[in-house]
Amino acid sequence: MTEEPKRPEPPLTGDERTQLNGFLDFLRATVVWKCSGLTDEQARRPLVPSELTTVAGLLGHLTLVEQYWFNVVLNGQEDLWKEALEADPDAEFRVAMQTPIEQLIAAYEAECERSRKVVAGMGLDDKVPFRGDREVNVRFVVAHMVEETGRHAGHLDLLREMLDGLTGE
């Protein structure tokens, strides 16, 4: 893959929801771009001292955080990773290392689509119970996911350049 894909540009104007969702979708598309076109071996290749910080591992992690924040926290669904993460805090990274990259990309895109649907039905000020007696609002979750996805998109950018020289925002 040598050319930059068409990604949804974040809007230069618009309300808070439009701009937050715009930046998040741009970052999500960047993640998919940085992970696309690699072999399974490349996606699993450790390039930094942390053996789990691989393209596959980061994509597995990003899929998990999409699922957790939007489907579990905001949508109140069962946390399907809870037991696995209690047994191994890095479970999503390890599972991803055994999963074909194309399957990881498809799972990430499907989870992002589910996340969009959850947020579309809520207001940014809507609050939900969070970890006991606390509350969190939708705005926090979306802003946090912009930060989380952006941070890991940066990691993926570096890993991809190290793998095959692909660069680009």
Tab-separated table of N, CA and C in Angstrom:
chain	number	residue	atom	x	y	z
A	1	MET	N	0.862	-1.170	0.000
A	1	MET	CA	0.000	0.000	0.000
A	1	MET	C	0.901	1.224	0.000
A	2	THR	N	0.760	2.061	-1.019
A	2	THR	CA	1.645	3.205	-1.135
A	2	THR	C	0.921	4.533	-1.101
A	3	GLU	N	-0.348	4.544	-1.348
A	3	GLU	CA	-1.046	5.819	-1.350
A	3	GLU	C	-1.969	5.946	-0.148
A	4	GLU	N	-2.171	7.181	0.225
A	4	GLU	CA	-3.032	7.461	1.368
A	4	GLU	C	-4.489	7.220	0.980
A	5	PRO	N	-5.234	6.536	1.817
A	5	PRO	CA	-6.636	6.253	1.494
A	5	PRO	C	-7.507	7.491	1.692
A	6	LYS	N	-8.702	7.399	1.192
A	6	LYS	CA	-9.661	8.473	1.439
A	6	LYS	C	-10.237	8.260	2.837
A	7	ARG	N	-9.972	9.213	3.695
A	7	ARG	CA	-10.495	9.150	5.061
A	7	ARG	C	-11.441	10.315	5.263
A	8	PRO	N	-12.424	10.162	6.133
A	8	PRO	CA	-13.338	11.285	6.374
A	8	PRO	C	-12.597	12.412	7.094
A	9	GLU	N	-12.500	13.544	6.448
A	9	GLU	CA	-11.828	14.690	7.074
A	9	GLU	C	-12.697	15.244	8.198
A	10	PRO	N	-12.095	15.524	9.352
A	10	PRO	CA	-12.880	16.154	10.423
A	10	PRO	C	-13.405	17.509	9.944
A	11	PRO	N	-14.639	17.829	10.264
A	11	PRO	CA	-15.200	19.099	9.790
A	11	PRO	C	-14.511	20.293	10.453
A	12	LEU	N	-14.322	21.345	9.679
A	12	LEU	CA	-13.710	22.572	10.199
A	12	LEU	C	-14.698	23.404	10.995
A	13	THR	N	-15.974	23.156	10.768
A	13	THR	CA	-17.019	23.839	11.527
A	13	THR	C	-18.064	22.795	11.902
A	14	GLY	N	-18.890	23.145	12.847
A	14	GLY	CA	-19.954	22.243	13.257
A	14	GLY	C	-20.079	22.237	14.762
A	15	ASP	N	-21.116	21.585	15.211
A	15	ASP	CA	-21.312	21.519	16.652
A	15	ASP	C	-20.331	20.529	17.272
A	16	GLU	N	-20.349	20.494	18.578
A	16	GLU	CA	-19.402	19.661	19.319
A	16	GLU	C	-19.493	18.192	18.925
A	17	ARG	N	-20.678	17.642	18.834
A	17	ARG	CA	-20.874	16.241	18.470
A	17	ARG	C	-20.288	15.968	17.085
A	18	THR	N	-20.583	16.817	16.141
A	18	THR	CA	-20.101	16.627	14.771
A	18	THR	C	-18.579	16.624	14.729
A	19	GLN	N	-17.960	17.541	15.454
A	19	GLN	CA	-16.505	17.620	15.415
A	19	GLN	C	-15.849	16.474	16.185
A	20	LEU	N	-16.368	16.126	17.348
A	20	LEU	CA	-15.808	14.987	18.086
A	20	LEU	C	-15.916	13.695	17.274
A	21	ASN	N	-17.104	13.436	16.725
A	21	ASN	CA	-17.287	12.234	15.920
A	21	ASN	C	-16.435	12.284	14.656
A	22	GLY	N	-16.284	13.465	14.087
A	22	GLY	CA	-15.459	13.615	12.884
A	22	GLY	C	-13.998	13.269	13.141
A	23	PHE	N	-13.459	13.771	14.246
A	23	PHE	CA	-12.067	13.447	14.578
A	23	PHE	C	-11.914	11.966	14.907
A	24	LEU	N	-12.876	11.405	15.636
A	24	LEU	CA	-12.778	9.992	15.977
A	24	LEU	C	-12.849	9.125	14.718
A	25	ASP	N	-13.738	9.439	13.807
A	25	ASP	CA	-13.831	8.646	12.583
A	25	ASP	C	-12.587	8.798	11.707
A	26	PHE	N	-11.996	9.975	11.680
A	26	PHE	CA	-10.740	10.162	10.947
A	26	PHE	C	-9.643	9.273	11.547
A	27	LEU	N	-9.556	9.247	12.857
A	27	LEU	CA	-8.543	8.417	13.518
A	27	LEU	C	-8.820	6.933	13.323
A	28	ARG	N	-10.078	6.541	13.395
A	28	ARG	CA	-10.423	5.136	13.147
A	28	ARG	C	-9.999	4.719	11.735
A	29	ALA	N	-10.257	5.559	10.759
A	29	ALA	CA	-9.869	5.254	9.380
A	29	ALA	C	-8.348	5.217	9.240
A	30	THR	N	-7.656	6.051	9.999
A	30	THR	CA	-6.195	6.032	9.986
A	30	THR	C	-5.685	4.700	10.529
A	31	VAL	N	-6.294	4.223	11.595
A	31	VAL	CA	-5.914	2.927	12.166
A	31	VAL	C	-6.071	1.828	11.117
A	32	VAL	N	-7.204	1.805	10.449
A	32	VAL	CA	-7.440	0.776	9.427
A	32	VAL	C	-6.405	0.897	8.309
A	33	TRP	N	-6.115	2.108	7.876
A	33	TRP	CA	-5.119	2.325	6.827
A	33	TRP	C	-3.761	1.782	7.253
A	34	LYS	N	-3.333	2.120	8.463
A	34	LYS	CA	-2.011	1.702	8.932
A	34	LYS	C	-1.907	0.188	9.107
A	35	CYS	N	-3.029	-0.489	9.284
A	35	CYS	CA	-3.029	-1.944	9.480
A	35	CYS	C	-3.259	-2.718	8.188
A	36	SER	N	-3.716	-2.049	7.158
A	36	SER	CA	-4.081	-2.726	5.913
A	36	SER	C	-2.861	-3.024	5.048
A	37	GLY	N	-2.972	-4.132	4.308
A	37	GLY	CA	-1.923	-4.479	3.352
A	37	GLY	C	-0.731	-5.193	3.947
A	38	LEU	N	-0.803	-5.566	5.199
A	38	LEU	CA	0.296	-6.284	5.846
A	38	LEU	C	0.014	-7.778	5.846
A	39	THR	N	1.062	-8.552	5.886
A	39	THR	CA	0.906	-9.986	6.085
A	39	THR	C	0.680	-10.234	7.575
A	40	ASP	N	0.215	-11.419	7.900
A	40	ASP	CA	0.051	-11.773	9.315
A	40	ASP	C	1.390	-11.710	10.034
A	41	GLU	N	2.450	-12.143	9.377
A	41	GLU	CA	3.778	-12.114	9.998
A	41	GLU	C	4.190	-10.678	10.292
A	42	GLN	N	3.984	-9.778	9.356
A	42	GLN	CA	4.338	-8.375	9.587
A	42	GLN	C	3.518	-7.789	10.735
A	43	ALA	N	2.221	-8.086	10.755
A	43	ALA	CA	1.335	-7.532	11.779
A	43	ALA	C	1.720	-8.012	13.175
A	44	ARG	N	2.338	-9.167	13.266
A	44	ARG	CA	2.707	-9.749	14.570
A	44	ARG	C	4.173	-9.497	14.946
A	45	ARG	N	4.924	-8.929	14.040
A	45	ARG	CA	6.357	-8.766	14.265
A	45	ARG	C	6.627	-7.723	15.358
A	46	PRO	N	7.348	-8.121	16.404
A	46	PRO	CA	7.727	-7.143	17.438
A	46	PRO	C	8.884	-6.275	16.937
A	47	LEU	N	8.711	-4.974	17.029
A	47	LEU	CA	9.722	-4.025	16.547
A	47	LEU	C	10.253	-3.123	17.654
A	48	VAL	N	9.631	-3.200	18.808
A	48	VAL	CA	10.042	-2.401	19.961
A	48	VAL	C	10.206	-3.355	21.139
A	49	PRO	N	10.828	-2.908	22.227
A	49	PRO	CA	11.072	-3.820	23.353
A	49	PRO	C	9.841	-4.539	23.894
A	50	SER	N	8.674	-3.910	23.852
A	50	SER	CA	7.454	-4.577	24.305
A	50	SER	C	6.986	-5.524	23.207
A	51	GLU	N	7.060	-6.818	23.450
A	51	GLU	CA	6.706	-7.802	22.419
A	51	GLU	C	5.239	-7.762	22.020
A	52	LEU	N	4.398	-7.146	22.827
A	52	LEU	CA	2.976	-7.063	22.510
A	52	LEU	C	2.615	-5.809	21.721
A	53	THR	N	3.538	-4.856	21.655
A	53	THR	CA	3.291	-3.632	20.909
A	53	THR	C	3.593	-3.893	19.445
A	54	THR	N	2.627	-4.526	18.807
A	54	THR	CA	2.694	-4.868	17.396
A	54	THR	C	1.461	-4.291	16.723
A	55	VAL	N	1.448	-4.308	15.413
A	55	VAL	CA	0.257	-3.853	14.696
A	55	VAL	C	-0.951	-4.685	15.123
A	56	ALA	N	-0.796	-6.003	15.146
A	56	ALA	CA	-1.906	-6.877	15.541
A	56	ALA	C	-2.329	-6.611	16.982
A	57	GLY	N	-1.366	-6.507	17.877
A	57	GLY	CA	-1.674	-6.282	19.285
A	57	GLY	C	-2.417	-4.976	19.511
A	58	LEU	N	-1.953	-3.912	18.874
A	58	LEU	CA	-2.617	-2.614	19.034
A	58	LEU	C	-4.021	-2.629	18.446
A	59	LEU	N	-4.189	-3.316	17.320
A	59	LEU	CA	-5.522	-3.396	16.726
A	59	LEU	C	-6.470	-4.194	17.624
A	60	GLY	N	-5.972	-5.269	18.222
A	60	GLY	CA	-6.788	-6.010	19.179
A	60	GLY	C	-7.172	-5.157	20.373
A	61	HIS	N	-6.225	-4.364	20.852
A	61	HIS	CA	-6.498	-3.475	21.991
A	61	HIS	C	-7.537	-2.416	21.613
A	62	LEU	N	-7.380	-1.801	20.455
A	62	LEU	CA	-8.332	-0.770	20.046
A	62	LEU	C	-9.742	-1.336	19.855
A	63	THR	N	-9.840	-2.561	19.385
A	63	THR	CA	-11.149	-3.197	19.257
A	63	THR	C	-11.761	-3.395	20.635
A	64	LEU	N	-10.949	-3.828	21.572
A	64	LEU	CA	-11.431	-4.013	22.941
A	64	LEU	C	-11.902	-2.698	23.552
A	65	VAL	N	-11.137	-1.622	23.422
A	65	VAL	CA	-11.553	-0.371	24.065
A	65	VAL	C	-12.801	0.204	23.413
A	66	GLU	N	-12.962	0.025	22.102
A	66	GLU	CA	-14.225	0.424	21.458
A	66	GLU	C	-15.381	-0.338	22.106
A	67	GLN	N	-15.210	-1.654	22.208
A	67	GLN	CA	-16.261	-2.508	22.771
A	67	GLN	C	-16.552	-2.131	24.226
A	68	TYR	N	-15.508	-1.912	25.002
A	68	TYR	CA	-15.689	-1.618	26.421
A	68	TYR	C	-16.398	-0.273	26.627
A	69	TRP	N	-15.839	0.789	26.069
A	69	TRP	CA	-16.364	2.118	26.373
A	69	TRP	C	-17.761	2.353	25.803
A	70	PHE	N	-18.001	1.894	24.587
A	70	PHE	CA	-19.294	2.177	23.975
A	70	PHE	C	-20.344	1.116	24.304
A	71	ASN	N	-19.995	-0.155	24.165
A	71	ASN	CA	-20.998	-1.203	24.343
A	71	ASN	C	-21.207	-1.573	25.810
A	72	VAL	N	-20.126	-1.654	26.577
A	72	VAL	CA	-20.262	-2.022	27.988
A	72	VAL	C	-20.641	-0.801	28.819
A	73	VAL	N	-19.820	0.238	28.783
A	73	VAL	CA	-20.061	1.399	29.648
A	73	VAL	C	-21.323	2.154	29.228
A	74	LEU	N	-21.399	2.578	27.982
A	74	LEU	CA	-22.538	3.407	27.575
A	74	LEU	C	-23.806	2.601	27.304
A	75	ASN	N	-23.659	1.404	26.743
A	75	ASN	CA	-24.832	0.642	26.333
A	75	ASN	C	-25.259	-0.407	27.363
A	76	GLY	N	-24.466	-0.565	28.432
A	76	GLY	CA	-24.851	-1.461	29.517
A	76	GLY	C	-24.796	-2.942	29.204
A	77	GLN	N	-24.068	-3.321	28.170
A	77	GLN	CA	-23.966	-4.730	27.803
A	77	GLN	C	-22.923	-5.446	28.659
A	78	GLU	N	-22.979	-6.765	28.664
A	78	GLU	CA	-22.040	-7.583	29.429
A	78	GLU	C	-20.616	-7.393	28.906
A	79	ASP	N	-19.662	-7.332	29.829
A	79	ASP	CA	-18.249	-7.215	29.464
A	79	ASP	C	-17.717	-8.611	29.154
A	80	LEU	N	-17.616	-8.912	27.881
A	80	LEU	CA	-17.196	-10.243	27.439
A	80	LEU	C	-15.711	-10.514	27.692
A	81	TRP	N	-14.947	-9.486	27.976
A	81	TRP	CA	-13.509	-9.630	28.216
A	81	TRP	C	-13.147	-9.642	29.696
A	82	LYS	N	-14.103	-9.414	30.566
A	82	LYS	CA	-13.808	-9.231	31.989
A	82	LYS	C	-12.971	-10.366	32.580
A	83	GLU	N	-13.410	-11.592	32.437
A	83	GLU	CA	-12.679	-12.721	33.028
A	83	GLU	C	-11.303	-12.897	32.400
A	84	ALA	N	-11.228	-12.777	31.092
A	84	ALA	CA	-9.933	-12.932	30.408
A	84	ALA	C	-8.948	-11.871	30.879
A	85	LEU	N	-9.419	-10.633	31.053
A	85	LEU	CA	-8.534	-9.551	31.483
A	85	LEU	C	-8.154	-9.664	32.956
A	86	GLU	N	-9.038	-10.245	33.758
A	86	GLU	CA	-8.679	-10.488	35.157
A	86	GLU	C	-7.569	-11.535	35.239
A	87	ALA	N	-7.610	-12.529	34.370
A	87	ALA	CA	-6.587	-13.579	34.345
A	87	ALA	C	-5.298	-13.082	33.707
A	88	ASP	N	-5.408	-12.198	32.702
A	88	ASP	CA	-4.241	-11.663	31.987
A	88	ASP	C	-4.580	-10.258	31.518
A	89	PRO	N	-4.008	-9.223	32.146
A	89	PRO	CA	-4.329	-7.844	31.763
A	89	PRO	C	-4.009	-7.507	30.306
A	90	ASP	N	-3.224	-8.338	29.644
A	90	ASP	CA	-2.868	-8.121	28.238
A	90	ASP	C	-3.560	-9.118	27.307
A	91	ALA	N	-4.650	-9.695	27.742
A	91	ALA	CA	-5.316	-10.761	26.983
A	91	ALA	C	-5.660	-10.342	25.563
A	92	GLU	N	-6.163	-9.127	25.379
A	92	GLU	CA	-6.571	-8.716	24.030
A	92	GLU	C	-5.376	-8.633	23.087
A	93	PHE	N	-4.217	-8.249	23.604
A	93	PHE	CA	-3.003	-8.226	22.783
A	93	PHE	C	-2.609	-9.650	22.386
A	94	ARG	N	-2.654	-10.560	23.336
A	94	ARG	CA	-2.241	-11.951	23.079
A	94	ARG	C	-3.193	-12.659	22.108
A	95	VAL	N	-4.487	-12.459	22.275
A	95	VAL	CA	-5.455	-13.065	21.358
A	95	VAL	C	-5.235	-12.526	19.945
A	96	ALA	N	-4.999	-11.232	19.841
A	96	ALA	CA	-4.773	-10.619	18.520
A	96	ALA	C	-3.543	-11.191	17.823
A	97	MET	N	-2.558	-11.581	18.598
A	97	MET	CA	-1.329	-12.126	18.001
A	97	MET	C	-1.582	-13.479	17.338
A	98	GLN	N	-2.728	-14.083	17.610
A	98	GLN	CA	-3.076	-15.388	17.031
A	98	GLN	C	-4.172	-15.266	15.964
A	99	THR	N	-4.578	-14.037	15.668
A	99	THR	CA	-5.711	-13.800	14.772
A	99	THR	C	-5.215	-13.200	13.461
A	100	PRO	N	-5.697	-13.678	12.321
A	100	PRO	CA	-5.289	-13.090	11.042
A	100	PRO	C	-5.595	-11.592	10.992
A	101	ILE	N	-4.694	-10.826	10.392
A	101	ILE	CA	-4.829	-9.367	10.367
A	101	ILE	C	-6.126	-8.929	9.687
A	102	GLU	N	-6.525	-9.600	8.621
A	102	GLU	CA	-7.768	-9.212	7.945
A	102	GLU	C	-8.976	-9.411	8.857
A	103	GLN	N	-8.941	-10.446	9.669
A	103	GLN	CA	-10.022	-10.690	10.631
A	103	GLN	C	-10.009	-9.616	11.722
A	104	LEU	N	-8.825	-9.211	12.158
A	104	LEU	CA	-8.716	-8.145	13.160
A	104	LEU	C	-9.269	-6.828	12.619
A	105	ILE	N	-8.935	-6.516	11.379
A	105	ILE	CA	-9.429	-5.273	10.771
A	105	ILE	C	-10.954	-5.310	10.678
A	106	ALA	N	-11.501	-6.433	10.213
A	106	ALA	CA	-12.961	-6.549	10.088
A	106	ALA	C	-13.642	-6.423	11.446
A	107	ALA	N	-13.070	-7.034	12.475
A	107	ALA	CA	-13.652	-6.941	13.824
A	107	ALA	C	-13.592	-5.506	14.335
A	108	TYR	N	-12.489	-4.818	14.076
A	108	TYR	CA	-12.364	-3.420	14.507
A	108	TYR	C	-13.400	-2.549	13.802
A	109	GLU	N	-13.527	-2.707	12.499
A	109	GLU	CA	-14.495	-1.896	11.755
A	109	GLU	C	-15.923	-2.178	12.225
A	110	ALA	N	-16.230	-3.429	12.498
A	110	ALA	CA	-17.572	-3.776	12.988
A	110	ALA	C	-17.816	-3.166	14.368
A	111	GLU	N	-16.819	-3.204	15.226
A	111	GLU	CA	-16.967	-2.628	16.565
A	111	GLU	C	-17.138	-1.119	16.488
A	112	CYS	N	-16.400	-0.467	15.599
A	112	CYS	CA	-16.543	0.979	15.420
A	112	CYS	C	-17.950	1.331	14.945
A	113	GLU	N	-18.497	0.520	14.052
A	113	GLU	CA	-19.863	0.760	13.571
A	113	GLU	C	-20.866	0.612	14.713
A	114	ARG	N	-20.678	-0.405	15.552
A	114	ARG	CA	-21.554	-0.562	16.730
A	114	ARG	C	-21.433	0.659	17.641
A	115	SER	N	-20.210	1.131	17.829
A	115	SER	CA	-19.981	2.305	18.686
A	115	SER	C	-20.718	3.523	18.152
A	116	ARG	N	-20.657	3.739	16.837
A	116	ARG	CA	-21.349	4.881	16.235
A	116	ARG	C	-22.853	4.814	16.515
A	117	LYS	N	-23.414	3.622	16.411
A	117	LYS	CA	-24.855	3.458	16.642
A	117	LYS	C	-25.219	3.733	18.094
A	118	VAL	N	-24.378	3.295	19.023
A	118	VAL	CA	-24.647	3.559	20.444
A	118	VAL	C	-24.661	5.064	20.691
A	119	VAL	N	-23.646	5.767	20.215
A	119	VAL	CA	-23.529	7.206	20.457
A	119	VAL	C	-24.637	7.984	19.756
A	120	ALA	N	-25.039	7.525	18.585
A	120	ALA	CA	-26.088	8.238	17.831
A	120	ALA	C	-27.392	8.321	18.613
A	121	GLY	N	-27.631	7.368	19.479
A	121	GLY	CA	-28.867	7.349	20.253
A	121	GLY	C	-28.772	8.053	21.594
A	122	MET	N	-27.680	8.751	21.835
A	122	MET	CA	-27.471	9.399	23.136
A	122	MET	C	-27.039	10.845	22.953
A	123	GLY	N	-27.315	11.652	23.964
A	123	GLY	CA	-26.813	13.015	23.983
A	123	GLY	C	-25.454	13.060	24.658
A	124	LEU	N	-24.637	14.046	24.331
A	124	LEU	CA	-23.302	14.149	24.936
A	124	LEU	C	-23.362	14.320	26.451
A	125	ASP	N	-24.441	14.891	26.942
A	125	ASP	CA	-24.578	15.096	28.386
A	125	ASP	C	-25.206	13.905	29.106
A	126	ASP	N	-25.671	12.914	28.357
A	126	ASP	CA	-26.261	11.736	28.994
A	126	ASP	C	-25.228	11.052	29.881
A	127	LYS	N	-25.667	10.661	31.079
A	127	LYS	CA	-24.778	10.016	32.044
A	127	LYS	C	-25.203	8.579	32.267
A	128	VAL	N	-24.206	7.748	32.554
A	128	VAL	CA	-24.463	6.347	32.887
A	128	VAL	C	-23.643	5.992	34.119
A	129	PRO	N	-24.090	4.979	34.871
A	129	PRO	CA	-23.296	4.533	36.020
A	129	PRO	C	-21.931	4.035	35.549
A	130	PHE	N	-20.914	4.265	36.397
A	130	PHE	CA	-19.556	3.880	36.013
A	130	PHE	C	-18.781	3.398	37.229
A	131	ARG	N	-18.374	2.157	37.168
A	131	ARG	CA	-17.497	1.558	38.180
A	131	ARG	C	-17.944	1.878	39.609
A	132	GLY	N	-19.095	1.376	39.921
A	132	GLY	CA	-19.590	1.541	41.285
A	132	GLY	C	-20.504	2.732	41.419
A	133	ASP	N	-20.110	3.694	42.247
A	133	ASP	CA	-20.988	4.820	42.553
A	133	ASP	C	-20.692	6.065	41.721
A	134	ARG	N	-19.878	5.933	40.706
A	134	ARG	CA	-19.552	7.091	39.870
A	134	ARG	C	-20.430	7.116	38.628
A	135	GLU	N	-20.346	8.226	37.902
A	135	GLU	CA	-21.044	8.381	36.627
A	135	GLU	C	-20.057	8.896	35.588
A	136	VAL	N	-20.370	8.618	34.343
A	136	VAL	CA	-19.587	9.144	33.227
A	136	VAL	C	-20.584	9.593	32.168
A	137	ASN	N	-20.237	10.665	31.443
A	137	ASN	CA	-21.145	11.082	30.377
A	137	ASN	C	-20.573	10.696	29.012
A	138	VAL	N	-21.430	10.784	28.012
A	138	VAL	CA	-21.063	10.380	26.657
A	138	VAL	C	-19.916	11.245	26.145
A	139	ARG	N	-19.931	12.522	26.459
A	139	ARG	CA	-18.867	13.432	26.020
A	139	ARG	C	-17.497	12.929	26.478
A	140	PHE	N	-17.393	12.508	27.736
A	140	PHE	CA	-16.124	11.991	28.246
A	140	PHE	C	-15.682	10.775	27.434
A	141	VAL	N	-16.608	9.859	27.181
A	141	VAL	CA	-16.263	8.625	26.466
A	141	VAL	C	-15.764	8.947	25.054
A	142	VAL	N	-16.475	9.805	24.340
A	142	VAL	CA	-16.054	10.134	22.972
A	142	VAL	C	-14.703	10.862	22.999
A	143	ALA	N	-14.543	11.826	23.894
A	143	ALA	CA	-13.264	12.541	23.983
A	143	ALA	C	-12.133	11.585	24.358
A	144	HIS	N	-12.402	10.681	25.303
A	144	HIS	CA	-11.391	9.705	25.696
A	144	HIS	C	-11.012	8.818	24.511
A	145	MET	N	-11.987	8.430	23.713
A	145	MET	CA	-11.683	7.566	22.573
A	145	MET	C	-10.940	8.314	21.471
A	146	VAL	N	-11.130	9.612	21.340
A	146	VAL	CA	-10.299	10.408	20.423
A	146	VAL	C	-8.856	10.326	20.902
A	147	GLU	N	-8.648	10.509	22.195
A	147	GLU	CA	-7.294	10.447	22.771
A	147	GLU	C	-6.701	9.050	22.615
A	148	GLU	N	-7.439	8.042	22.990
A	148	GLU	CA	-6.950	6.657	22.957
A	148	GLU	C	-6.621	6.227	21.525
A	149	THR	N	-7.526	6.495	20.617
A	149	THR	CA	-7.314	6.101	19.224
A	149	THR	C	-6.177	6.895	18.607
A	150	GLY	N	-6.100	8.180	18.906
A	150	GLY	CA	-5.011	9.009	18.382
A	150	GLY	C	-3.647	8.556	18.872
A	151	ARG	N	-3.560	8.224	20.150
A	151	ARG	CA	-2.287	7.754	20.717
A	151	ARG	C	-1.831	6.484	20.019
A	152	HIS	N	-2.743	5.536	19.863
A	152	HIS	CA	-2.358	4.271	19.255
A	152	HIS	C	-2.196	4.379	17.736
A	153	ALA	N	-2.898	5.312	17.100
A	153	ALA	CA	-2.654	5.560	15.675
A	153	ALA	C	-1.218	6.047	15.487
A	154	GLY	N	-0.719	6.823	16.422
A	154	GLY	CA	0.682	7.258	16.369
A	154	GLY	C	1.641	6.088	16.505
A	155	HIS	N	1.326	5.182	17.420
A	155	HIS	CA	2.149	3.975	17.548
A	155	HIS	C	2.129	3.187	16.240
A	156	LEU	N	0.944	3.017	15.670
A	156	LEU	CA	0.821	2.268	14.419
A	156	LEU	C	1.574	2.950	13.282
A	157	ASP	N	1.566	4.264	13.268
A	157	ASP	CA	2.295	5.017	12.251
A	157	ASP	C	3.787	4.673	12.299
A	158	LEU	N	4.342	4.669	13.499
A	158	LEU	CA	5.762	4.322	13.646
A	158	LEU	C	6.037	2.869	13.284
A	159	LEU	N	5.197	1.957	13.759
A	159	LEU	CA	5.397	0.539	13.450
A	159	LEU	C	5.304	0.288	11.952
A	160	ARG	N	4.338	0.909	11.296
A	160	ARG	CA	4.174	0.704	9.858
A	160	ARG	C	5.381	1.222	9.092
A	161	GLU	N	5.899	2.369	9.488
A	161	GLU	CA	7.096	2.880	8.809
A	161	GLU	C	8.273	1.931	9.004
A	162	MET	N	8.389	1.359	10.182
A	162	MET	CA	9.477	0.415	10.446
A	162	MET	C	9.292	-0.889	9.657
A	163	LEU	N	8.054	-1.278	9.422
A	163	LEU	CA	7.790	-2.525	8.703
A	163	LEU	C	8.074	-2.440	7.210
A	164	ASP	N	7.537	-1.386	6.579
A	164	ASP	CA	7.677	-1.336	5.122
A	164	ASP	C	7.889	0.060	4.557
A	165	GLY	N	8.134	1.020	5.442
A	165	GLY	CA	8.435	2.369	4.972
A	165	GLY	C	7.218	3.243	4.697
A	166	LEU	N	6.005	2.714	4.849
A	166	LEU	CA	4.807	3.512	4.599
A	166	LEU	C	4.736	4.662	5.590
A	167	THR	N	4.582	5.862	5.066
A	167	THR	CA	4.436	7.040	5.927
A	167	THR	C	3.200	7.804	5.477
A	168	GLY	N	2.845	8.781	6.246
A	168	GLY	CA	1.698	9.619	5.945
A	168	GLY	C	0.860	9.768	7.193
A	169	GLU	N	0.220	10.913	7.287
A	169	GLU	CA	-0.593	11.231	8.473
A	169	GLU	C	-1.692	10.239	8.671
